[in-house]
Amino acid sequence: MSALTGALGDGAVVAKRNLIKIKRSPELLIFSTLQPIMFILLFAYVFGSAIGQDRTGVNYREFLIAGIFAQTVIFGATLTGAGLADDMKKGIIDRFRSLPMSRSAVLVGRTTSDVLNNVLVITVMSLTGLVVGWRIRTSFLEALAGFLLLLLFAYAISWVFAWIGLLVPSVEVVQSASFIVIFPMTFIANTFVPESGLPGPLRTVAEWNPVSSLTQAARELFGNVAADMPEPTAWPLQNPVLYTLIWSVLILVVFVPLAVRQYKRAASR
Amino acid sequence: MGAQVRARGLVKRYGDVVALDGLDLEVEEGTVLGLLGPNGAGKTTVVRVLTTLLEPDEGSAEVAGVDVLADPAAVRRQIGLSGQYAAVDEYLTGFENLDMIGRLYRLGRTRSRERARELLERFDLVEAGDRPLKGYSGGMRRRLDLAGALVAQPPVLFLDEPTTGLDPRSRSEMWDVIRELVRGGTTLLLTTQYLEEADLLADEIVVIDHGQAIAQGTADALKSQVGGERVEVVVDAAADLEQARSVLSGLATGEVVVDAHTRRLTAPVAGGGKVLVDALGRLDAAGIGVLDVALRRPTLDDVFLALTGRVTEEAAA
Ligand SMILES: Nc1ncnc2c1ncn2[C@@H]1O[C@H](COP(=O)(O)OP(=O)(O)O)[C@@H](O)[C@H]1O
Ligand SMILES: [Mg+2]
């Protein structure tokens, strides 16, 4: 068996194990689907009605949805870190490391199962979105590309948190760390307000923040950009798909090796 | 027949703590080595080095003829590990846990399933096998963890404190399982804090403390150094001490020690419970009142006291 198929096979075994865990902990499953539903409803009715006025069919509510999608899948990606920290604490990583399995399989399996979890989350959010009036105004393929881009970027972020989870093997610390990183990252962006409304330096950060380009790309691919919205002036937001792809690849190129290296030397205490 | 495990001059430091301090070890093929030591002696650290989980700062090690540092991947194909804390998956069933390990050893789908069923049967887990582990007792988890180490029938096995934390019944069940395993010819390195356990399971014992081997030999050799079993008697009246001493001398294997202050006599004996009954009978026949009596087997604490002149930190605490 070649190293690659070996790694993929082992990764599939580990991913299956993680999915069984999700399936068998209904409380986790309920909260991880309730949370996106709550987000959509809160934003749609609290903010959406406060700020929302109809602009050529695309209202603020519709503008928001892509932002909420982006924020939620990125938060979903942080689960990778907590999951690995938990396995580490319970000695399960040690058991895996003593087996003649591929050195990257635990990470491949974990990031894969977390992407699948995100697929579920996105599905639930989309259905909720449709209920509150969100519409896809483009073609099926464009919309699909939007979903795939969201998942790809979240997948890349998963690897960052895989590294963090192995570096700081405490579920609680990883969770607080993800809040501290992810909140500013998803708020100093065009997720909930147009970047043009942000003051000077914040606006620059938002324009170059890959969360903004991800959101912008999703908005465009879903057809949720109102005609009367100002054209973005920064290059990343003028080329949001490309810019997001570049970031995703860069993150993967840096953090896949870092996480695998950390896995190899992780000591369980 | 050569050594299946060989470690030379292992050193591992954690800051100021020297977890391993130049440790040498050898386990002959088909034998059981008991690594005996108190908490913090460095047992887990040795096991982690030998199972490729941890790189030592100095020294070298070979397992199944393969250099642990040079070719860890090849070592992993030859070993099974059951760590100090059962590393089993709460949400999976017993079957799923074992099946997963089989797949990761690359046994293939059919063989992995077969093996999982075989092991569940062997470890008396068939009924529980299709339930998630959440409802398992400590003893069941431990057995499943051990089963996990056996999935690929590895020639060399490492068990880190396999019975610590188990109730007496689960412990003796575990002992049976391990003894049966060893009869099958597996080379085993086992760590423990109990002399009794090492005595029962190991062919050879290495006592470690502060990361160094402080004694090595068969259980019998160690016990003869420590002094084996003894009967302890506390008499009612100090006036009876002398007479009690001469009564006990009749069945002691060595000198009877008298502590006048506590009215306690200690007599080294051989023969277990029968000797105790015998001693009580003779004391009674001599009309000596007995306040307290016990048969004591040597423990790790006694070994420690004999070897180092000090007690283990736990016994002192
Ligand atoms: N990751 C670690 N960081 C710091 N100290 C450690 C670590 N692992 C072990 N130690 C220390 O090394 C010594 C030996 O530990 P260990 O091998 O676990 O002992 P044992 O298994 O015999 O109880 C102890 O003093 C322990 O505190
Ligand atoms: Mg230990």
Coordinates of C-alpha atoms and ligand atoms in Angstrom, one line a residue:
Chain A
M1 CA 0.0 0.0 0.0
S2 CA 1.4 3.4 -0.9
A3 CA 1.9 5.9 1.9
L4 CA -0.8 8.1 0.5
T5 CA -3.6 5.5 0.3
G6 CA -2.5 4.3 3.7
A7 CA -2.8 7.8 5.1
L8 CA -6.2 8.2 3.5
G9 CA -7.5 4.8 4.7
D10 CA -6.3 5.5 8.3
G11 CA -7.8 9.0 8.1
A12 CA -11.1 7.6 7.1
V13 CA -11.1 5.2 10.0
V14 CA -10.4 8.1 12.4
A15 CA -13.0 10.3 10.7
K16 CA -15.6 7.5 11.1
R17 CA -14.8 7.3 14.8
N18 CA -15.3 11.0 15.3
L19 CA -18.6 10.9 13.4
I20 CA -19.8 8.1 15.6
K21 CA -19.0 10.3 18.5
I22 CA -21.1 13.1 17.1
K23 CA -23.9 10.7 16.4
R24 CA -23.9 9.3 19.9
S25 CA -23.8 12.6 21.7
P26 CA -27.2 14.0 20.8
E27 CA -26.8 16.9 23.2
L28 CA -23.8 18.1 21.2
L29 CA -25.6 17.6 17.9
I30 CA -28.6 19.6 19.1
F31 CA -26.5 22.5 20.4
S32 CA -24.3 22.6 17.3
T33 CA -27.4 22.9 15.1
L34 CA -29.5 25.1 17.5
Q35 CA -26.7 27.6 17.6
P36 CA -26.7 28.5 13.9
I37 CA -30.5 28.5 13.9
M38 CA -30.5 31.0 16.8
F39 CA -27.9 33.1 15.1
I40 CA -29.9 33.4 11.9
L41 CA -33.0 34.2 13.7
L42 CA -31.4 36.7 16.1
F43 CA -29.6 38.6 13.3
A44 CA -32.5 38.4 11.0
Y45 CA -35.1 39.8 13.4
V46 CA -33.0 41.9 15.8
F47 CA -30.5 43.5 13.4
G48 CA -32.2 42.8 10.2
S49 CA -35.3 44.7 11.1
A50 CA -33.5 47.5 12.9
I51 CA -31.1 48.3 10.0
G52 CA -33.0 46.7 7.2
Q53 CA -34.6 48.6 4.4
D54 CA -35.3 47.2 1.0
R55 CA -32.7 48.0 -1.6
T56 CA -33.6 46.5 -5.0
G57 CA -34.9 43.3 -3.6
V58 CA -31.8 42.5 -1.5
N59 CA -32.4 43.6 2.0
Y60 CA -30.1 43.7 5.0
R61 CA -31.3 40.4 6.2
E62 CA -30.1 38.8 3.0
F63 CA -26.8 40.7 3.2
L64 CA -26.3 39.3 6.7
I65 CA -26.7 35.6 5.9
A66 CA -23.4 35.1 4.1
G67 CA -21.7 36.8 7.0
I68 CA -23.3 34.5 9.5
F69 CA -22.4 31.5 7.4
A70 CA -18.8 32.6 7.4
Q71 CA -18.6 33.2 11.1
T72 CA -20.4 30.0 12.0
V73 CA -18.3 27.7 9.8
I74 CA -15.1 29.3 11.2
F75 CA -16.3 28.7 14.7
G76 CA -17.1 25.2 13.7
A77 CA -13.5 24.8 12.6
T78 CA -12.3 25.6 16.0
L79 CA -13.9 22.3 17.2
T80 CA -10.9 20.6 15.7
G81 CA -8.7 22.0 18.4
A82 CA -11.0 21.1 21.3
G83 CA -11.4 17.6 19.9
L84 CA -7.7 17.0 19.6
A85 CA -7.0 18.5 23.0
D86 CA -9.6 16.1 24.5
D87 CA -8.1 13.1 22.8
M88 CA -4.7 14.1 24.0
K89 CA -5.8 14.4 27.6
K90 CA -7.5 11.0 27.5
G91 CA -4.4 9.3 26.3
I92 CA -6.1 8.4 23.0
I93 CA -3.5 10.2 21.0
D94 CA -0.8 8.2 22.7
R95 CA -2.6 5.0 21.7
F96 CA -2.8 6.2 18.1
R97 CA 0.9 7.2 18.2
S98 CA 1.9 3.7 19.3
L99 CA 0.1 2.1 16.3
P100 CA 1.8 1.6 13.0
M101 CA -0.6 4.0 11.3
S102 CA 0.1 7.0 9.2
R103 CA 1.5 10.0 11.1
S104 CA -1.0 12.4 9.6
A105 CA -4.1 10.2 9.8
V106 CA -5.4 11.4 13.1
L107 CA -5.3 15.0 11.8
V108 CA -6.6 14.2 8.4
G109 CA -9.5 12.2 10.1
R110 CA -10.3 15.0 12.6
T111 CA -10.3 17.8 10.0
T112 CA -12.4 15.7 7.7
S113 CA -15.0 14.9 10.2
D114 CA -15.1 18.5 11.3
V115 CA -15.8 19.6 7.7
L116 CA -18.6 17.1 7.5
N117 CA -20.0 18.6 10.7
N118 CA -19.8 22.0 9.0
V119 CA -21.7 20.6 6.0
L120 CA -24.5 19.7 8.4
V121 CA -24.3 23.1 10.1
I122 CA -24.5 24.9 6.7
T123 CA -27.4 22.9 5.6
V124 CA -29.3 23.7 8.8
M125 CA -28.5 27.4 8.4
S126 CA -29.5 27.5 4.8
L127 CA -32.9 26.0 5.5
T128 CA -33.4 28.5 8.4
G129 CA -32.3 31.3 6.1
L130 CA -34.8 30.2 3.4
V131 CA -37.5 30.3 6.1
V132 CA -36.7 33.9 7.1
G133 CA -36.6 35.1 3.5
W134 CA -33.0 34.6 2.3
R135 CA -32.8 33.6 -1.4
I136 CA -30.2 32.3 -3.7
R137 CA -30.4 34.6 -6.8
T138 CA -27.8 33.0 -9.0
S139 CA -27.3 29.6 -10.6
F140 CA -27.0 26.3 -8.8
L141 CA -23.4 26.0 -9.7
E142 CA -22.5 29.4 -8.4
A143 CA -24.3 28.7 -5.2
L144 CA -22.5 25.4 -4.9
A145 CA -19.1 27.2 -5.4
G146 CA -20.1 29.6 -2.6
F147 CA -20.7 26.7 -0.2
L148 CA -17.5 24.9 -1.2
L149 CA -15.5 28.1 -0.7
L150 CA -17.0 28.5 2.8
L151 CA -16.1 24.9 3.6
L152 CA -12.6 25.1 2.1
F153 CA -11.7 28.2 4.2
A154 CA -13.1 26.5 7.3
Y155 CA -11.1 23.4 6.5
A156 CA -7.9 25.5 6.4
I157 CA -8.8 27.1 9.7
S158 CA -9.3 23.6 11.1
W159 CA -5.6 22.9 10.6
V160 CA -4.7 26.1 12.5
F161 CA -6.7 24.8 15.4
A162 CA -5.3 21.3 15.0
W163 CA -1.9 22.8 15.7
I164 CA -3.2 24.9 18.6
G165 CA -5.1 21.9 20.1
L166 CA -1.9 19.8 20.1
L167 CA 0.2 22.7 21.4
V168 CA -2.1 23.6 24.3
P169 CA -3.7 20.3 25.3
S170 CA -6.5 21.7 27.3
V171 CA -10.0 21.9 25.9
E172 CA -10.9 25.0 28.0
V173 CA -7.8 26.9 26.9
V174 CA -8.3 26.1 23.3
Q175 CA -11.9 27.2 23.5
S176 CA -11.1 30.6 25.1
A177 CA -8.2 31.0 22.6
S178 CA -10.6 30.4 19.8
F179 CA -13.0 33.1 21.1
I180 CA -10.2 35.6 21.5
V181 CA -9.0 35.0 17.9
I182 CA -12.2 34.3 16.1
F183 CA -14.4 37.1 17.4
P184 CA -12.2 40.0 16.3
M185 CA -11.4 38.2 13.1
T186 CA -15.1 37.7 12.2
F187 CA -16.2 41.1 13.4
I188 CA -13.6 43.4 11.9
A189 CA -14.8 42.4 8.6
N190 CA -17.8 43.0 6.3
T191 CA -19.7 40.1 7.9
F192 CA -22.4 42.3 9.5
V193 CA -21.8 45.8 8.2
P194 CA -20.4 47.0 4.9
E195 CA -16.7 47.6 5.2
S196 CA -17.2 51.1 3.7
G197 CA -18.9 52.1 7.0
L198 CA -15.9 51.3 9.2
P199 CA -13.5 54.0 10.4
G200 CA -10.0 54.4 8.8
P201 CA -7.7 51.7 10.1
L202 CA -10.4 49.3 10.9
R203 CA -11.6 49.6 7.3
T204 CA -8.2 48.7 6.0
V205 CA -8.0 45.7 8.3
A206 CA -11.5 44.6 7.2
E207 CA -10.6 45.0 3.5
W208 CA -7.6 42.7 3.8
N209 CA -9.2 40.3 6.3
P210 CA -9.8 37.0 4.5
V211 CA -13.1 36.6 6.4
S212 CA -14.3 39.7 4.4
S213 CA -13.3 38.3 1.1
L214 CA -14.9 35.0 2.0
T215 CA -18.1 36.7 2.9
Q216 CA -18.0 38.9 -0.2
A217 CA -17.3 35.9 -2.4
A218 CA -20.3 34.0 -0.8
R219 CA -22.5 37.1 -1.2
E220 CA -21.6 37.4 -4.9
L221 CA -22.0 33.7 -5.5
F222 CA -25.4 33.6 -3.8
G223 CA -26.4 36.8 -5.6
N224 CA -27.0 38.7 -2.3
V225 CA -25.2 41.9 -3.3
A226 CA -27.7 44.8 -3.7
A227 CA -27.3 46.8 -6.8
D228 CA -27.1 50.1 -4.9
M229 CA -24.2 48.9 -2.7
P230 CA -20.9 50.7 -3.2
E231 CA -18.4 48.8 -5.3
P232 CA -15.5 47.6 -3.1
T233 CA -12.4 49.6 -3.6
A234 CA -9.8 47.2 -2.2
W235 CA -8.2 44.6 -4.4
P236 CA -9.1 41.6 -2.1
L237 CA -12.8 42.5 -2.2
Q238 CA -12.7 43.1 -5.9
N239 CA -11.3 39.6 -6.4
P240 CA -12.8 37.8 -3.4
V241 CA -12.8 34.3 -4.7
L242 CA -9.1 34.4 -5.7
Y243 CA -8.0 36.2 -2.6
T244 CA -9.9 33.6 -0.4
L245 CA -8.4 30.7 -2.3
I246 CA -4.9 32.2 -1.9
W247 CA -5.4 32.5 1.9
S248 CA -6.8 29.0 2.2
V249 CA -3.8 27.5 0.3
L250 CA -1.3 29.6 2.3
I251 CA -2.9 28.5 5.6
L252 CA -2.8 24.9 4.6
V253 CA 0.8 25.1 3.4
V254 CA 1.9 26.6 6.7
F255 CA -0.3 24.8 9.2
V256 CA -0.5 21.2 7.8
P257 CA 3.2 20.6 8.4
L258 CA 3.2 22.5 11.7
A259 CA 0.3 20.4 13.0
V260 CA 1.8 17.1 11.8
R261 CA 5.1 18.0 13.4
Q262 CA 3.4 18.9 16.6
Y263 CA 1.5 15.6 16.5
K264 CA 4.7 13.6 16.1
R265 CA 6.2 15.2 19.2
A266 CA 3.1 15.7 21.3
A267 CA 3.6 14.3 24.8
S268 CA 0.4 13.6 26.6
R269 CA 1.4 15.6 29.7
Chain B
M1 CA 16.9 -16.5 22.3
G2 CA 18.0 -12.9 22.7
A3 CA 16.7 -9.9 24.5
Q4 CA 13.5 -8.6 22.9
V5 CA 13.8 -5.3 24.7
R6 CA 17.1 -3.7 25.4
A7 CA 17.7 -0.2 26.8
R8 CA 21.1 1.4 27.5
G9 CA 21.8 4.5 29.6
L10 CA 18.4 6.1 29.1
V11 CA 18.2 9.6 30.4
K12 CA 15.2 11.9 30.3
R13 CA 15.0 15.2 32.0
Y14 CA 12.0 17.5 32.6
G15 CA 13.6 20.8 33.6
D16 CA 15.1 20.0 37.0
V17 CA 13.4 16.6 37.3
V18 CA 15.4 13.7 36.1
A19 CA 12.8 11.2 35.2
L20 CA 15.3 8.6 33.9
D21 CA 18.8 8.7 35.1
G22 CA 20.9 6.3 33.1
L23 CA 18.6 3.3 33.1
D24 CA 19.6 -0.1 31.6
L25 CA 17.0 -2.8 31.0
E26 CA 16.8 -6.1 29.2
V27 CA 13.8 -8.4 28.7
E28 CA 14.6 -11.8 27.3
E29 CA 12.3 -13.2 24.6
G30 CA 9.3 -15.0 26.0
T31 CA 9.8 -13.7 29.5
V32 CA 8.1 -11.1 31.8
L33 CA 10.0 -8.3 33.3
G34 CA 8.3 -6.5 36.2
L35 CA 9.4 -2.9 36.6
L36 CA 8.6 -2.2 40.2
G37 CA 8.7 1.3 41.7
P38 CA 6.7 3.9 43.6
N39 CA 4.8 6.8 42.0
G40 CA 7.2 9.1 40.1
A41 CA 10.0 6.5 39.8
G42 CA 10.0 6.8 36.1
K43 CA 8.1 3.7 35.0
T44 CA 5.8 5.5 32.6
T45 CA 8.7 7.4 31.1
V46 CA 10.6 4.2 30.3
V47 CA 7.5 2.7 28.7
R48 CA 6.9 5.8 26.7
V49 CA 10.5 5.8 25.4
L50 CA 10.3 2.1 24.5
T51 CA 7.0 2.5 22.7
T52 CA 8.3 5.4 20.6
L53 CA 6.1 8.0 22.2
L54 CA 9.0 9.9 23.8
E55 CA 12.6 10.6 22.7
P56 CA 15.1 10.2 25.5
D57 CA 17.7 12.9 26.0
E58 CA 20.5 10.2 26.1
G59 CA 20.8 6.5 25.6
S60 CA 19.6 4.0 23.1
A61 CA 16.9 1.3 23.0
E62 CA 16.0 -1.7 20.9
V63 CA 12.7 -3.5 20.7
A64 CA 12.3 -6.7 18.8
G65 CA 15.7 -6.1 17.3
V66 CA 14.8 -2.7 15.9
D67 CA 16.4 0.6 17.1
V68 CA 13.6 2.6 18.6
L69 CA 15.2 6.0 17.7
A70 CA 16.3 5.0 14.2
D71 CA 13.2 3.2 13.0
P72 CA 10.2 3.9 15.3
A73 CA 7.7 3.0 12.6
A74 CA 9.1 -0.6 12.4
V75 CA 9.0 -0.8 16.2
R76 CA 5.3 0.1 16.2
R77 CA 4.5 -2.9 14.0
Q78 CA 6.0 -5.2 16.7
I79 CA 4.5 -3.8 19.9
G80 CA 1.3 -3.5 21.8
L81 CA 0.8 -0.9 24.5
S82 CA -1.7 -0.6 27.3
G83 CA -0.9 2.7 29.0
Q84 CA -1.4 3.7 32.6
Y85 CA -4.8 5.2 32.0
A86 CA -7.1 3.1 29.8
A87 CA -7.1 4.9 26.5
V88 CA -10.4 3.7 25.2
D89 CA -13.0 5.6 23.4
E90 CA -16.1 6.5 25.5
Y91 CA -18.5 6.9 22.7
L92 CA -17.6 3.8 20.7
T93 CA -18.7 0.3 21.7
G94 CA -16.2 -2.3 22.8
F95 CA -16.4 -3.9 19.4
E96 CA -15.9 -0.6 17.6
N97 CA -12.9 0.3 19.7
L98 CA -11.1 -3.0 18.8
D99 CA -12.2 -3.0 15.2
M100 CA -10.8 0.5 14.8
I101 CA -7.5 -0.5 16.2
G102 CA -7.4 -3.6 13.9
R103 CA -8.0 -1.3 10.9
L104 CA -5.2 1.0 12.1
Y105 CA -2.8 -1.9 12.4
R106 CA -3.9 -2.5 8.7
L107 CA -5.4 -6.0 9.4
G108 CA -8.1 -5.3 6.8
R109 CA -11.8 -5.2 7.4
T110 CA -12.6 -8.9 7.7
R111 CA -9.7 -9.8 9.9
S112 CA -10.2 -6.7 12.2
R113 CA -13.8 -7.7 12.8
E114 CA -12.8 -11.3 13.5
R115 CA -10.1 -10.3 15.9
A116 CA -12.4 -7.8 17.7
R117 CA -15.0 -10.6 18.3
E118 CA -12.3 -13.1 19.4
L119 CA -10.9 -10.6 21.9
L120 CA -14.3 -9.6 23.3
E121 CA -14.9 -13.3 23.9
R122 CA -11.5 -13.9 25.5
F123 CA -11.9 -10.9 27.8
D124 CA -15.4 -11.7 28.8
L125 CA -16.8 -8.6 27.2
V126 CA -19.2 -10.2 24.7
E127 CA -22.3 -8.9 26.3
A128 CA -21.0 -5.4 26.8
G129 CA -19.3 -5.5 23.4
D130 CA -22.1 -3.7 21.5
R131 CA -22.7 -1.0 24.1
P132 CA -20.8 2.3 24.1
L133 CA -18.2 2.4 26.8
K134 CA -19.8 5.0 28.9
G135 CA -21.5 2.3 31.0
Y136 CA -18.3 0.2 31.5
S137 CA -16.7 -0.3 34.9
G138 CA -13.1 0.5 35.5
G139 CA -12.2 -3.2 35.3
M140 CA -14.0 -3.6 32.0
R141 CA -12.3 -0.5 30.5
R142 CA -8.9 -1.8 31.6
R143 CA -9.6 -5.2 30.0
L144 CA -10.7 -3.6 26.8
D145 CA -7.6 -1.5 26.8
L146 CA -5.5 -4.6 27.2
A147 CA -7.4 -6.3 24.5
G148 CA -6.6 -3.3 22.3
A149 CA -2.9 -3.9 22.8
L150 CA -3.4 -7.5 21.6
V151 CA -5.3 -6.9 18.4
A152 CA -2.3 -7.5 16.1
Q153 CA -0.8 -10.2 18.3
P154 CA 2.4 -8.3 18.7
P155 CA 5.5 -10.2 19.9
V156 CA 6.3 -7.6 22.5
L157 CA 3.9 -6.1 24.9
F158 CA 4.0 -3.2 27.3
L159 CA 1.6 -2.8 30.2
D160 CA 1.9 0.2 32.4
E161 CA 0.3 -0.4 35.8
P162 CA -2.4 -2.7 34.5
T163 CA -4.2 -3.1 37.8
T164 CA -3.7 0.2 39.6
G165 CA -7.1 1.5 40.7
L166 CA -8.9 -1.8 40.2
D167 CA -10.9 -3.4 43.0
P168 CA -9.5 -6.8 44.2
R169 CA -11.8 -8.9 42.1
S170 CA -11.0 -7.1 38.8
R171 CA -7.4 -7.2 39.8
S172 CA -7.3 -10.9 40.1
E173 CA -9.2 -11.3 36.9
M174 CA -6.6 -9.2 35.2
W175 CA -3.9 -11.3 36.6
D176 CA -5.4 -14.4 35.2
V177 CA -5.7 -12.8 31.8
I178 CA -2.0 -11.7 31.9
R179 CA -0.8 -15.1 33.0
E180 CA -2.6 -16.8 30.2
L181 CA -1.1 -14.3 27.8
V182 CA 2.4 -15.0 29.0
R183 CA 1.9 -18.7 28.6
G184 CA 1.5 -18.0 24.9
G185 CA 5.1 -16.8 24.7
T186 CA 4.6 -13.1 24.5
T187 CA 7.5 -11.0 25.7
L188 CA 6.1 -8.6 28.3
L189 CA 7.3 -5.5 30.2
L190 CA 5.0 -4.7 33.0
T191 CA 5.2 -1.9 35.5
T192 CA 3.6 -2.0 38.9
Q193 CA 3.7 -0.6 42.3
Y194 CA 2.8 -3.9 43.9
L195 CA 5.5 -6.4 44.9
E196 CA 2.8 -9.0 45.1
E197 CA 1.9 -8.4 41.4
A198 CA 5.4 -8.5 40.2
D199 CA 6.0 -11.6 42.2
L200 CA 3.0 -13.3 40.7
L201 CA 3.5 -12.3 37.1
A202 CA 7.2 -11.5 36.5
D203 CA 10.1 -13.8 35.8
E204 CA 12.5 -11.0 36.7
I205 CA 12.0 -7.8 38.6
V206 CA 13.8 -4.5 38.3
V207 CA 13.2 -2.1 41.2
I208 CA 13.5 1.5 40.1
D209 CA 13.6 4.7 42.0
H210 CA 14.4 8.2 40.7
G211 CA 14.9 6.8 37.2
Q212 CA 17.6 4.4 38.3
A213 CA 17.6 0.6 38.8
I214 CA 18.3 0.0 42.4
A215 CA 17.9 -3.8 42.4
Q216 CA 17.3 -6.6 40.0
G217 CA 16.6 -10.2 40.3
T218 CA 13.9 -12.9 40.6
A219 CA 11.1 -12.3 43.0
D220 CA 12.5 -14.9 45.4
A221 CA 15.9 -13.2 45.4
L222 CA 14.3 -9.9 46.2
K223 CA 12.2 -11.3 48.9
S224 CA 15.1 -13.1 50.5
Q225 CA 16.8 -9.7 50.6
V226 CA 13.7 -8.2 52.1
G227 CA 12.9 -11.0 54.4
G228 CA 9.7 -12.7 53.1
E229 CA 6.7 -13.3 55.2
R230 CA 6.5 -12.7 58.9
V231 CA 4.1 -13.1 61.7
E232 CA 3.5 -10.1 64.0
V233 CA 2.0 -10.6 67.4
V234 CA 1.2 -8.1 70.1
V235 CA 0.8 -9.7 73.5
D236 CA -1.5 -8.5 76.3
A237 CA 1.1 -8.4 79.0
A238 CA 4.7 -7.2 78.8
A239 CA 5.6 -10.0 81.3
D240 CA 4.7 -12.6 78.6
L241 CA 7.2 -11.2 76.0
E242 CA 10.0 -13.6 76.8
Q243 CA 7.9 -16.7 76.8
A244 CA 6.2 -15.6 73.6
R245 CA 9.6 -15.2 72.0
S246 CA 10.6 -18.7 72.8
V247 CA 7.2 -20.1 71.5
L248 CA 7.5 -18.2 68.2
S249 CA 11.2 -19.2 67.8
G250 CA 9.9 -22.7 67.5
L251 CA 8.4 -22.0 64.1
A252 CA 10.4 -18.9 62.9
T253 CA 12.8 -19.2 60.0
G254 CA 15.1 -16.6 61.6
E255 CA 15.5 -14.5 64.6
V256 CA 12.4 -13.2 66.4
V257 CA 12.5 -9.5 67.0
V258 CA 10.9 -8.1 70.2
D259 CA 9.8 -4.5 70.6
A260 CA 9.2 -4.2 74.3
H261 CA 7.7 -0.8 74.0
T262 CA 4.8 -1.8 71.8
R263 CA 4.8 -5.4 73.1
R264 CA 5.2 -6.6 69.5
L265 CA 7.1 -9.6 68.3
T266 CA 8.0 -10.1 64.7
A267 CA 8.9 -13.6 63.5
P268 CA 10.1 -14.4 60.0
V269 CA 8.2 -17.4 58.7
A270 CA 7.5 -19.5 55.7
G271 CA 4.3 -21.2 54.9
G272 CA 1.6 -18.6 55.0
G273 CA -1.7 -18.9 56.8
K274 CA -1.0 -22.3 58.3
V275 CA 1.9 -20.9 60.2
L276 CA -0.2 -18.2 61.6
V277 CA -2.8 -20.7 62.9
D278 CA 0.0 -22.8 64.3
A279 CA 1.5 -19.8 66.1
L280 CA -1.8 -18.8 67.6
G281 CA -2.4 -22.4 68.8
R282 CA 1.0 -22.5 70.5
L283 CA 0.6 -19.1 72.2
D284 CA -2.8 -20.2 73.4
A285 CA -1.5 -23.5 74.7
A286 CA 1.2 -21.5 76.6
G287 CA -1.5 -19.3 78.2
I288 CA -0.3 -16.2 76.5
G289 CA -3.0 -13.5 75.8
V290 CA -2.8 -12.1 72.3
L291 CA -4.1 -8.6 71.6
D292 CA -3.3 -8.5 67.9
V293 CA -1.9 -10.8 65.3
A294 CA -1.1 -10.6 61.6
L295 CA 0.7 -12.3 58.8
R296 CA 2.6 -9.7 56.8
R297 CA 3.8 -10.2 53.3
P298 CA 6.5 -7.9 52.1
T299 CA 5.3 -4.9 50.1
L300 CA 7.1 -2.4 47.9
D301 CA 7.5 -0.3 51.0
D302 CA 9.5 -3.2 52.7
V303 CA 11.6 -3.6 49.6
F304 CA 12.3 0.0 49.6
L305 CA 13.2 0.1 53.2
A306 CA 15.5 -2.8 52.8
L307 CA 17.2 -1.5 49.6
T308 CA 17.4 2.2 50.4
G309 CA 17.0 2.5 54.1
R310 CA 14.1 4.9 53.5
V311 CA 10.4 4.5 53.0
T312 CA 8.5 5.4 49.8
E313 CA 7.2 8.9 49.8
E314 CA 3.7 7.7 49.9
A315 CA 4.3 5.5 52.9
A316 CA 5.9 8.5 54.6
A317 CA 3.0 10.8 53.9
Ligands
LIG1 N1 5.7 15.7 30.9 C1 6.3 15.8 32.1 N2 6.7 17.1 32.5 C2 7.3 17.2 33.7 N3 7.7 16.2 34.5 C3 7.3 15.0 34.2 C4 6.6 14.7 32.9 N4 6.4 13.4 32.8 C5 7.0 12.8 33.9 N5 7.5 13.8 34.7 C6 8.2 13.6 36.0 O1 9.1 12.5 35.8 C7 9.1 11.7 36.9 C8 8.8 10.2 36.5 O2 7.5 10.2 36.1 P1 6.8 8.9 35.6 O3 7.6 8.2 34.6 O4 5.4 9.2 35.2 O5 6.8 8.0 36.9 P2 5.9 6.7 37.3 O6 5.2 6.2 36.1 O7 6.9 5.7 37.8 O8 4.9 7.1 38.3 C9 8.2 12.2 38.0 O9 8.9 13.0 38.9 C10 7.2 13.1 37.1 O10 6.7 14.1 37.8
MG2 MG 3.2 6.0 35.7

